[in-house]
Short mmCIF file of N, CA and C in Angstrom, two decimals:
data_model
loop_
_atom_site.label_atom_id
_atom_site.label_comp_id
_atom_site.label_asym_id
_atom_site.label_seq_id
_atom_site.Cartn_x
_atom_site.Cartn_y
_atom_site.Cartn_z
N MET M 128 214.13 160.19 -8.34
CA MET M 128 214.81 159.29 -9.26
C MET M 128 213.81 158.75 -10.28
N LYS M 129 214.13 158.87 -11.55
CA LYS M 129 213.25 158.37 -12.61
C LYS M 129 213.26 156.87 -12.67
N GLN M 130 212.08 156.29 -12.89
CA GLN M 130 211.97 154.85 -12.96
C GLN M 130 212.22 154.36 -14.38
N GLU M 131 212.80 153.18 -14.47
CA GLU M 131 212.97 152.56 -15.78
C GLU M 131 211.66 151.87 -16.15
N VAL M 132 211.21 152.08 -17.37
CA VAL M 132 209.94 151.50 -17.82
C VAL M 132 210.24 150.43 -18.85
N ARG M 133 209.82 149.20 -18.57
CA ARG M 133 209.97 148.11 -19.52
C ARG M 133 208.72 148.04 -20.40
N ASP M 134 208.89 147.57 -21.61
CA ASP M 134 207.79 147.45 -22.55
C ASP M 134 206.68 146.58 -21.97
N ASN M 135 205.46 147.08 -22.04
CA ASN M 135 204.27 146.35 -21.57
C ASN M 135 204.36 145.93 -20.10
N PHE M 136 205.09 146.69 -19.29
CA PHE M 136 205.29 146.35 -17.89
C PHE M 136 203.98 146.25 -17.11
N ILE M 137 202.97 146.97 -17.53
CA ILE M 137 201.72 147.05 -16.78
C ILE M 137 201.03 145.68 -16.65
N ASN M 138 201.38 144.74 -17.52
CA ASN M 138 200.80 143.40 -17.49
C ASN M 138 201.49 142.48 -16.50
N ARG M 139 202.58 142.93 -15.91
CA ARG M 139 203.35 142.10 -14.98
C ARG M 139 203.21 142.66 -13.57
N PRO M 140 202.44 142.00 -12.72
CA PRO M 140 202.24 142.50 -11.36
C PRO M 140 203.54 142.74 -10.60
N ASP M 141 204.57 141.92 -10.85
CA ASP M 141 205.84 142.09 -10.15
C ASP M 141 206.51 143.41 -10.53
N LEU M 142 206.21 143.94 -11.73
CA LEU M 142 206.80 145.21 -12.16
C LEU M 142 205.88 146.40 -11.91
N SER M 143 204.58 146.17 -11.98
CA SER M 143 203.65 147.31 -11.91
C SER M 143 203.10 147.58 -10.51
N LYS M 144 203.29 146.66 -9.58
CA LYS M 144 202.66 146.76 -8.26
C LYS M 144 202.82 148.14 -7.63
N ASN M 145 204.03 148.63 -7.55
CA ASN M 145 204.25 149.92 -6.89
C ASN M 145 204.68 151.02 -7.85
N PHE M 146 204.58 150.78 -9.15
CA PHE M 146 205.11 151.73 -10.12
C PHE M 146 204.54 153.13 -9.94
N LEU M 147 203.23 153.23 -9.79
CA LEU M 147 202.61 154.55 -9.71
C LEU M 147 202.76 155.21 -8.35
N THR M 148 203.22 154.47 -7.34
CA THR M 148 203.31 155.05 -6.00
C THR M 148 204.73 155.12 -5.46
N ASP M 149 205.71 154.54 -6.14
CA ASP M 149 207.08 154.50 -5.62
C ASP M 149 207.91 155.74 -5.91
N SER M 150 207.44 156.62 -6.74
CA SER M 150 208.26 157.76 -7.13
C SER M 150 207.40 159.01 -7.30
N PHE M 151 208.01 160.16 -7.05
CA PHE M 151 207.34 161.42 -7.31
C PHE M 151 207.55 161.86 -8.75
N GLU M 152 208.46 161.20 -9.44
CA GLU M 152 208.82 161.59 -10.80
C GLU M 152 208.46 160.47 -11.76
N LEU M 153 207.26 160.53 -12.30
CA LEU M 153 206.79 159.51 -13.23
C LEU M 153 207.10 159.93 -14.66
N PRO M 154 207.24 158.94 -15.56
CA PRO M 154 207.42 159.29 -16.97
C PRO M 154 206.20 160.06 -17.47
N SER M 155 206.39 160.96 -18.43
CA SER M 155 205.26 161.74 -18.92
C SER M 155 204.35 160.91 -19.82
N ILE M 156 204.88 159.90 -20.47
CA ILE M 156 204.07 159.02 -21.31
C ILE M 156 204.44 157.57 -21.03
N ILE M 157 203.42 156.75 -20.81
CA ILE M 157 203.60 155.31 -20.64
C ILE M 157 202.65 154.66 -21.63
N THR M 158 203.17 153.77 -22.47
CA THR M 158 202.30 153.06 -23.41
C THR M 158 202.40 151.58 -23.15
N SER M 159 201.33 150.88 -23.40
CA SER M 159 201.35 149.44 -23.18
C SER M 159 200.15 148.79 -23.85
N HIS M 160 200.36 147.58 -24.29
CA HIS M 160 199.24 146.73 -24.67
C HIS M 160 198.70 146.14 -23.37
N LEU M 161 197.43 145.84 -23.34
CA LEU M 161 196.85 145.15 -22.18
C LEU M 161 196.57 143.72 -22.60
N TYR M 162 197.25 142.78 -21.97
CA TYR M 162 197.02 141.38 -22.32
C TYR M 162 197.01 140.47 -21.10
N ALA M 163 196.84 141.05 -19.94
CA ALA M 163 196.78 140.24 -18.72
C ALA M 163 195.41 140.40 -18.06
N GLY M 164 194.37 140.39 -18.86
CA GLY M 164 193.03 140.54 -18.31
C GLY M 164 192.73 141.98 -17.93
N ASP M 165 191.81 142.15 -16.99
CA ASP M 165 191.35 143.49 -16.62
C ASP M 165 192.20 144.17 -15.56
N GLN M 166 193.06 143.44 -14.86
CA GLN M 166 193.77 143.99 -13.72
C GLN M 166 194.66 145.20 -14.04
N PRO M 167 195.40 145.21 -15.16
CA PRO M 167 196.20 146.41 -15.45
C PRO M 167 195.35 147.68 -15.59
N LEU M 168 194.20 147.58 -16.24
CA LEU M 168 193.33 148.75 -16.38
C LEU M 168 192.74 149.14 -15.03
N VAL M 169 192.37 148.17 -14.23
CA VAL M 169 191.87 148.43 -12.87
C VAL M 169 192.94 149.14 -12.06
N ASP M 170 194.19 148.65 -12.12
CA ASP M 170 195.28 149.28 -11.38
C ASP M 170 195.49 150.73 -11.80
N LEU M 171 195.46 150.99 -13.11
CA LEU M 171 195.62 152.36 -13.58
C LEU M 171 194.49 153.25 -13.09
N ALA M 172 193.28 152.75 -13.14
CA ALA M 172 192.13 153.54 -12.68
C ALA M 172 192.22 153.82 -11.18
N GLN M 173 192.68 152.84 -10.41
CA GLN M 173 192.75 153.00 -8.96
C GLN M 173 193.95 153.81 -8.49
N HIS M 174 195.08 153.72 -9.19
CA HIS M 174 196.31 154.30 -8.65
C HIS M 174 196.87 155.48 -9.45
N GLY M 175 196.19 155.85 -10.51
CA GLY M 175 196.65 157.02 -11.27
C GLY M 175 196.41 158.29 -10.47
N THR M 176 197.14 159.33 -10.81
CA THR M 176 196.97 160.61 -10.12
C THR M 176 195.94 161.44 -10.89
N ARG M 177 195.62 162.62 -10.39
CA ARG M 177 194.69 163.52 -11.07
C ARG M 177 195.30 164.02 -12.38
N GLN M 178 196.63 163.96 -12.49
CA GLN M 178 197.30 164.39 -13.71
C GLN M 178 197.43 163.25 -14.73
N THR M 179 197.02 162.05 -14.37
CA THR M 179 197.10 160.90 -15.27
C THR M 179 195.95 160.94 -16.26
N LEU M 180 196.26 160.78 -17.52
CA LEU M 180 195.24 160.64 -18.56
C LEU M 180 195.39 159.24 -19.14
N ILE M 181 194.36 158.45 -19.04
CA ILE M 181 194.35 157.10 -19.59
C ILE M 181 193.62 157.17 -20.92
N ILE M 182 194.28 156.71 -21.96
CA ILE M 182 193.65 156.63 -23.28
C ILE M 182 193.58 155.15 -23.63
N HIS M 183 192.38 154.63 -23.69
CA HIS M 183 192.20 153.21 -24.01
C HIS M 183 191.65 153.10 -25.43
N VAL M 184 192.39 152.41 -26.27
CA VAL M 184 191.98 152.21 -27.65
C VAL M 184 191.76 150.72 -27.84
N HIS M 185 190.61 150.36 -28.33
CA HIS M 185 190.40 148.94 -28.63
C HIS M 185 189.95 148.79 -30.07
N ARG M 186 190.23 147.61 -30.60
CA ARG M 186 189.92 147.33 -31.99
C ARG M 186 188.62 146.56 -32.10
N ASP M 187 188.06 146.60 -33.29
CA ASP M 187 186.93 145.75 -33.59
C ASP M 187 187.36 144.31 -33.29
N GLU M 188 186.56 143.58 -32.55
CA GLU M 188 186.94 142.23 -32.09
C GLU M 188 187.22 141.28 -33.25
N THR M 189 186.44 141.34 -34.33
CA THR M 189 186.68 140.43 -35.45
C THR M 189 188.03 140.71 -36.08
N GLU M 190 188.34 141.97 -36.32
CA GLU M 190 189.63 142.35 -36.90
C GLU M 190 190.78 141.95 -35.97
N ARG M 191 190.60 142.19 -34.67
CA ARG M 191 191.62 141.84 -33.68
C ARG M 191 191.86 140.34 -33.64
N LEU M 192 190.78 139.57 -33.67
CA LEU M 192 190.88 138.11 -33.64
C LEU M 192 191.61 137.58 -34.88
N LEU M 193 191.24 138.07 -36.04
CA LEU M 193 191.92 137.64 -37.27
C LEU M 193 193.40 138.02 -37.24
N SER M 194 193.71 139.20 -36.74
CA SER M 194 195.10 139.62 -36.62
C SER M 194 195.86 138.72 -35.65
N GLY M 195 195.23 138.37 -34.54
CA GLY M 195 195.85 137.48 -33.55
C GLY M 195 196.11 136.10 -34.12
N ILE M 196 195.15 135.57 -34.86
CA ILE M 196 195.33 134.25 -35.48
C ILE M 196 196.47 134.30 -36.48
N THR M 197 196.50 135.35 -37.30
CA THR M 197 197.58 135.50 -38.28
C THR M 197 198.93 135.59 -37.60
N GLU M 198 199.03 136.39 -36.54
CA GLU M 198 200.29 136.55 -35.81
C GLU M 198 200.78 135.21 -35.26
N VAL M 199 199.90 134.51 -34.57
CA VAL M 199 200.31 133.25 -33.93
C VAL M 199 200.66 132.18 -34.95
N LEU M 200 199.83 132.04 -35.98
CA LEU M 200 200.10 130.99 -36.96
C LEU M 200 201.26 131.32 -37.88
N THR M 201 201.32 132.55 -38.35
CA THR M 201 202.37 132.91 -39.31
C THR M 201 203.70 133.12 -38.61
N ASN M 202 203.75 134.08 -37.71
CA ASN M 202 205.04 134.47 -37.13
C ASN M 202 205.55 133.52 -36.06
N ARG M 203 204.67 133.00 -35.23
CA ARG M 203 205.15 132.17 -34.13
C ARG M 203 205.20 130.68 -34.46
N THR M 204 204.39 130.24 -35.40
CA THR M 204 204.38 128.82 -35.73
C THR M 204 205.18 128.55 -37.01
N CYS M 205 204.86 129.24 -38.09
CA CYS M 205 205.52 128.96 -39.37
C CYS M 205 206.92 129.52 -39.47
N VAL M 206 207.12 130.75 -39.06
CA VAL M 206 208.41 131.42 -39.28
C VAL M 206 209.39 131.15 -38.14
N LYS M 207 209.01 131.52 -36.92
CA LYS M 207 209.96 131.46 -35.81
C LYS M 207 209.92 130.14 -35.04
N LYS M 208 208.83 129.39 -35.19
CA LYS M 208 208.66 128.12 -34.46
C LYS M 208 208.88 128.32 -32.96
N ARG M 209 208.28 129.40 -32.41
CA ARG M 209 208.44 129.74 -31.00
C ARG M 209 207.46 129.03 -30.10
N ARG M 210 206.48 128.39 -30.64
CA ARG M 210 205.47 127.74 -29.81
C ARG M 210 206.00 126.45 -29.22
N LYS M 211 205.60 126.16 -27.99
CA LYS M 211 206.02 124.91 -27.34
C LYS M 211 205.46 123.70 -28.06
N ASP M 212 204.27 123.85 -28.64
CA ASP M 212 203.59 122.72 -29.28
C ASP M 212 203.80 122.69 -30.78
N VAL M 213 204.84 123.36 -31.29
CA VAL M 213 205.02 123.46 -32.74
C VAL M 213 205.18 122.07 -33.39
N GLU M 214 205.66 121.11 -32.62
CA GLU M 214 205.81 119.76 -33.20
C GLU M 214 204.46 119.10 -33.51
N GLU M 215 203.38 119.59 -32.91
CA GLU M 215 202.05 119.06 -33.22
C GLU M 215 201.59 119.47 -34.61
N PHE M 216 202.17 120.53 -35.14
CA PHE M 216 201.79 121.02 -36.46
C PHE M 216 202.61 120.33 -37.54
N THR M 217 201.92 119.84 -38.55
CA THR M 217 202.61 119.37 -39.74
C THR M 217 202.71 120.58 -40.65
N ILE M 218 203.93 121.03 -40.90
CA ILE M 218 204.14 122.26 -41.65
C ILE M 218 204.68 121.93 -43.03
N PHE M 219 203.92 122.35 -44.06
CA PHE M 219 204.36 122.23 -45.45
C PHE M 219 204.58 123.65 -45.97
N ARG M 220 205.62 123.83 -46.72
CA ARG M 220 205.91 125.16 -47.29
C ARG M 220 206.07 125.04 -48.80
N ASN M 221 205.56 126.07 -49.49
CA ASN M 221 205.90 126.23 -50.90
C ASN M 221 206.49 127.63 -51.04
N GLU M 222 206.58 128.16 -52.21
CA GLU M 222 207.23 129.48 -52.40
C GLU M 222 206.48 130.61 -51.70
N THR M 223 205.17 130.47 -51.53
CA THR M 223 204.38 131.59 -51.01
C THR M 223 203.59 131.29 -49.74
N HIS M 224 203.43 130.04 -49.36
CA HIS M 224 202.53 129.71 -48.26
C HIS M 224 203.15 128.74 -47.25
N CYS M 225 202.65 128.85 -46.04
CA CYS M 225 202.92 127.89 -44.98
C CYS M 225 201.59 127.16 -44.77
N ILE M 226 201.58 125.86 -44.97
CA ILE M 226 200.33 125.10 -44.90
C ILE M 226 200.39 124.22 -43.65
N LEU M 227 199.35 124.34 -42.81
CA LEU M 227 199.30 123.63 -41.53
C LEU M 227 198.14 122.64 -41.53
N ASN M 228 198.28 121.55 -40.76
CA ASN M 228 197.16 120.64 -40.63
C ASN M 228 196.09 121.27 -39.73
N GLU M 229 194.85 120.96 -40.03
CA GLU M 229 193.70 121.65 -39.44
C GLU M 229 193.52 121.43 -37.94
N GLY M 230 193.72 120.23 -37.45
CA GLY M 230 193.44 119.91 -36.04
C GLY M 230 194.13 120.83 -35.04
N PRO M 231 195.46 120.94 -35.08
CA PRO M 231 196.13 121.83 -34.13
C PRO M 231 195.76 123.30 -34.30
N VAL M 232 195.43 123.72 -35.53
CA VAL M 232 195.03 125.11 -35.76
C VAL M 232 193.69 125.38 -35.06
N VAL M 233 192.74 124.49 -35.23
CA VAL M 233 191.43 124.65 -34.58
C VAL M 233 191.60 124.63 -33.07
N LYS M 234 192.43 123.74 -32.55
CA LYS M 234 192.68 123.65 -31.11
C LYS M 234 193.28 124.96 -30.58
N LEU M 235 194.21 125.52 -31.32
CA LEU M 235 194.86 126.77 -30.95
C LEU M 235 193.84 127.91 -30.85
N ILE M 236 192.97 128.00 -31.84
CA ILE M 236 191.94 129.04 -31.86
C ILE M 236 190.92 128.79 -30.75
N GLU M 237 190.51 127.56 -30.60
CA GLU M 237 189.53 127.19 -29.57
C GLU M 237 190.03 127.52 -28.17
N ASN M 238 191.32 127.30 -27.91
CA ASN M 238 191.90 127.57 -26.60
C ASN M 238 192.25 129.04 -26.39
N ARG M 239 192.10 129.84 -27.45
CA ARG M 239 192.35 131.28 -27.41
C ARG M 239 193.74 131.59 -26.86
N GLU M 240 194.72 130.93 -27.42
CA GLU M 240 196.09 131.07 -26.94
C GLU M 240 196.76 132.34 -27.46
N GLU M 241 197.67 132.85 -26.65
CA GLU M 241 198.49 134.02 -26.98
C GLU M 241 197.62 135.18 -27.47
N GLU M 242 198.01 135.84 -28.56
CA GLU M 242 197.27 137.01 -29.06
C GLU M 242 195.82 136.70 -29.43
N ILE M 243 195.51 135.46 -29.67
CA ILE M 243 194.14 135.08 -30.05
C ILE M 243 193.18 135.35 -28.89
N GLY M 244 193.65 135.26 -27.67
CA GLY M 244 192.77 135.39 -26.52
C GLY M 244 192.76 136.72 -25.82
N PHE M 245 193.52 137.70 -26.29
CA PHE M 245 193.59 138.99 -25.60
C PHE M 245 192.68 139.99 -26.27
N GLY M 246 191.50 140.21 -25.72
CA GLY M 246 190.59 141.15 -26.35
C GLY M 246 189.76 141.92 -25.35
N SER M 247 188.86 142.72 -25.87
CA SER M 247 188.01 143.56 -25.04
C SER M 247 187.21 142.79 -23.99
N PRO M 248 186.69 141.59 -24.30
CA PRO M 248 185.92 140.89 -23.26
C PRO M 248 186.74 140.57 -22.00
N GLU M 249 188.06 140.43 -22.14
CA GLU M 249 188.91 140.15 -20.99
C GLU M 249 189.36 141.42 -20.28
N ILE M 250 189.29 142.55 -20.97
CA ILE M 250 189.79 143.81 -20.43
C ILE M 250 188.66 144.69 -19.89
N LEU M 251 187.61 144.86 -20.68
CA LEU M 251 186.50 145.74 -20.28
C LEU M 251 185.43 144.93 -19.55
N THR M 252 185.78 144.51 -18.34
CA THR M 252 184.91 143.68 -17.52
C THR M 252 184.12 144.53 -16.53
N CYS M 253 183.22 143.89 -15.81
CA CYS M 253 182.49 144.61 -14.76
C CYS M 253 183.45 145.18 -13.73
N LYS M 254 184.49 144.42 -13.37
CA LYS M 254 185.49 144.88 -12.40
C LYS M 254 186.18 146.15 -12.90
N ALA M 255 186.52 146.19 -14.18
CA ALA M 255 187.16 147.37 -14.76
C ALA M 255 186.21 148.56 -14.75
N TYR M 256 184.96 148.34 -15.15
CA TYR M 256 183.98 149.42 -15.15
C TYR M 256 183.73 149.95 -13.74
N GLU M 257 183.68 149.06 -12.76
CA GLU M 257 183.49 149.49 -11.37
C GLU M 257 184.67 150.33 -10.89
N ALA M 258 185.90 149.93 -11.23
CA ALA M 258 187.08 150.71 -10.84
C ALA M 258 187.05 152.09 -11.49
N ILE M 259 186.64 152.14 -12.74
CA ILE M 259 186.54 153.42 -13.45
C ILE M 259 185.46 154.29 -12.80
N GLU M 260 184.32 153.69 -12.50
CA GLU M 260 183.22 154.44 -11.88
C GLU M 260 183.60 154.95 -10.49
N GLN M 261 184.25 154.11 -9.69
CA GLN M 261 184.58 154.49 -8.31
C GLN M 261 185.72 155.50 -8.23
N ASN M 262 186.67 155.45 -9.17
CA ASN M 262 187.86 156.30 -9.09
C ASN M 262 187.82 157.50 -10.03
N ALA M 263 186.92 157.49 -10.98
CA ALA M 263 186.73 158.58 -11.94
C ALA M 263 188.05 159.11 -12.51
N PRO M 264 188.87 158.22 -13.11
CA PRO M 264 190.12 158.72 -13.67
C PRO M 264 189.84 159.55 -14.93
N ASN M 265 190.80 160.38 -15.30
CA ASN M 265 190.73 161.08 -16.57
C ASN M 265 190.95 160.04 -17.64
N MET M 266 189.92 159.77 -18.40
CA MET M 266 190.01 158.64 -19.32
C MET M 266 189.28 158.93 -20.62
N ILE M 267 189.93 158.54 -21.72
CA ILE M 267 189.32 158.62 -23.03
C ILE M 267 189.28 157.19 -23.56
N VAL M 268 188.10 156.78 -24.00
CA VAL M 268 187.95 155.42 -24.54
C VAL M 268 187.59 155.54 -26.00
#
């Protein structure tokens, strides 16, 4: 029986725990962002089969960080107002810009919230390297 694959399921232990071992019929391609630390990559390295090919692509950290800040401030704070703390932001708008007060913006970046905090330092850890070394998965980085 084919398993249903939810988007970015690998980051949710309740969904990924037995995914690679519960079925003989796995999807031929699984894609996901990694944003739950190093554990999803460790799990893939430890539980993948010999036919599993892991392709890990990471971005330049500066570019990734700027993109994360833009995503959180623009789309989640200014446009959709999806953040729990959106009331802390004083939001001014003109025809082209969303202008925010500095304090909450600095706090958001400092706390590395949401996309701002998901990067290579949290994913490519010693634990991840050890799992890769011990299990020798087919992997392209």
